[in-house]
């Protein structure tokens, strides 16, 4: 159940960060409200996750997968470039998350 709530936390964080881009510096109401709601939901789900998943593992997955997902959305939605360094960074993030999962057990 912990990893399911963590997946929801990641999805909410990615949605909030994407809405943050659309908020244009909090000058647009609806994207700004979606940003606030997304981060609130994300932190609430992350807090629930920490009841069953170690904090280091949960935070690494939450931040790493969120970062990788936002980088991909930046490419798809905002036309951001995708060079070798960015691809390598995303792969390193995913690799780090995998290694943390292999080495960390839930409590």
Coordinates of C-alpha atoms in Angstrom, one line a residue:
X1 CA 0.0 0.0 0.0
X2 CA 2.9 2.3 0.7
X3 CA 4.2 2.2 -2.8
X4 CA 0.7 2.9 -4.2
X5 CA 0.4 6.0 -2.1
X6 CA 3.9 7.0 -3.1
X7 CA 2.9 6.7 -6.8
X8 CA 0.0 9.0 -6.1
X9 CA 2.3 11.4 -4.4
X10 CA 4.6 11.4 -7.4
X11 CA 1.7 12.0 -9.8
X12 CA 0.4 14.8 -7.7
X13 CA 3.8 16.5 -7.5
X14 CA 4.4 16.2 -11.2
X15 CA 0.9 17.6 -12.0
X16 CA 1.6 20.5 -9.5
X17 CA 5.0 21.3 -11.0
X18 CA 3.5 21.2 -14.5
X19 CA 0.7 23.6 -13.4
X20 CA 3.4 25.8 -11.9
X21 CA 4.9 26.3 -15.3
X22 CA 1.4 27.2 -16.7
X23 CA 0.8 29.6 -13.8
X24 CA 3.3 32.1 -15.3
X25 CA 4.7 33.1 -11.9
X26 CA 1.4 32.7 -10.1
X27 CA -0.2 35.3 -12.4
X28 CA -2.9 32.9 -13.7
X29 CA -5.5 31.8 -11.1
X30 CA -6.5 28.3 -12.1
X31 CA -3.0 26.9 -12.7
X32 CA -1.9 28.6 -9.5
X33 CA -4.7 26.9 -7.5
X34 CA -3.9 23.5 -9.2
X35 CA -0.3 24.0 -8.2
X36 CA -1.2 24.5 -4.5
X37 CA -3.7 21.7 -4.5
X38 CA -1.2 19.3 -6.2
X39 CA 1.5 20.0 -3.7
X40 CA -0.9 19.6 -0.8
X41 CA -2.1 16.3 -2.1
X42 CA 1.5 15.2 -2.8
X43 CA 2.7 15.9 0.7
X44 CA -0.3 14.3 2.3
X45 CA 0.2 11.1 0.3
X46 CA 4.0 11.2 1.0
X47 CA 3.2 11.5 4.7
X48 CA 1.0 8.4 4.5
X49 CA 3.7 6.6 2.6
X50 CA 6.2 7.2 5.4
X51 CA 4.0 5.0 7.7
X52 CA 5.3 1.9 5.8
X53 CA 8.3 2.9 3.7
X54 CA 11.6 4.1 5.0
X55 CA 12.0 7.9 4.7
X56 CA 15.3 7.7 2.7
X57 CA 13.8 5.3 0.1
X58 CA 10.5 7.1 -0.1
X59 CA 12.0 10.5 -0.6
X60 CA 14.6 9.3 -3.1
X61 CA 11.8 7.7 -5.2
X62 CA 9.5 10.7 -4.8
X63 CA 12.1 13.3 -5.8
X64 CA 13.9 11.2 -8.3
X65 CA 10.9 9.9 -10.3
X66 CA 9.3 13.3 -10.1
X67 CA 12.4 14.9 -11.5
X68 CA 12.7 12.4 -14.3
X69 CA 8.9 12.7 -15.1
X70 CA 9.1 16.5 -15.2
X71 CA 12.1 16.4 -17.4
X72 CA 10.2 14.2 -19.9
X73 CA 7.2 16.5 -19.7
X74 CA 9.4 19.5 -20.3
X75 CA 10.4 17.8 -23.6
X76 CA 6.9 16.8 -24.6
X77 CA 4.9 19.8 -23.5
X78 CA 7.3 22.7 -23.6
X79 CA 9.8 21.8 -26.3
X80 CA 12.8 21.7 -24.0
X81 CA 15.9 20.2 -25.5
X82 CA 17.0 16.6 -24.9
X83 CA 20.7 16.2 -25.1
X84 CA 23.1 13.5 -24.0
X85 CA 23.7 15.1 -20.6
X86 CA 19.9 15.3 -19.8
X87 CA 19.4 11.7 -20.9
X88 CA 22.3 10.5 -18.8
X89 CA 21.0 12.4 -15.8
X90 CA 17.5 10.9 -16.2
X91 CA 19.1 7.4 -16.5
X92 CA 21.2 8.0 -13.4
X93 CA 18.2 9.1 -11.4
X94 CA 16.3 6.0 -12.4
X95 CA 19.3 3.8 -11.7
X96 CA 19.7 5.4 -8.2
X97 CA 16.1 4.8 -7.4
X98 CA 16.4 1.1 -8.5
X99 CA 19.6 0.7 -6.3
X100 CA 17.8 2.2 -3.3
X101 CA 14.9 -0.2 -3.7
X102 CA 17.3 -3.1 -4.0
X103 CA 19.1 -2.1 -0.8
X104 CA 16.3 -0.7 1.3
X105 CA 13.7 -2.7 3.1
X106 CA 10.3 -1.4 4.4
X107 CA 9.7 -1.5 8.1

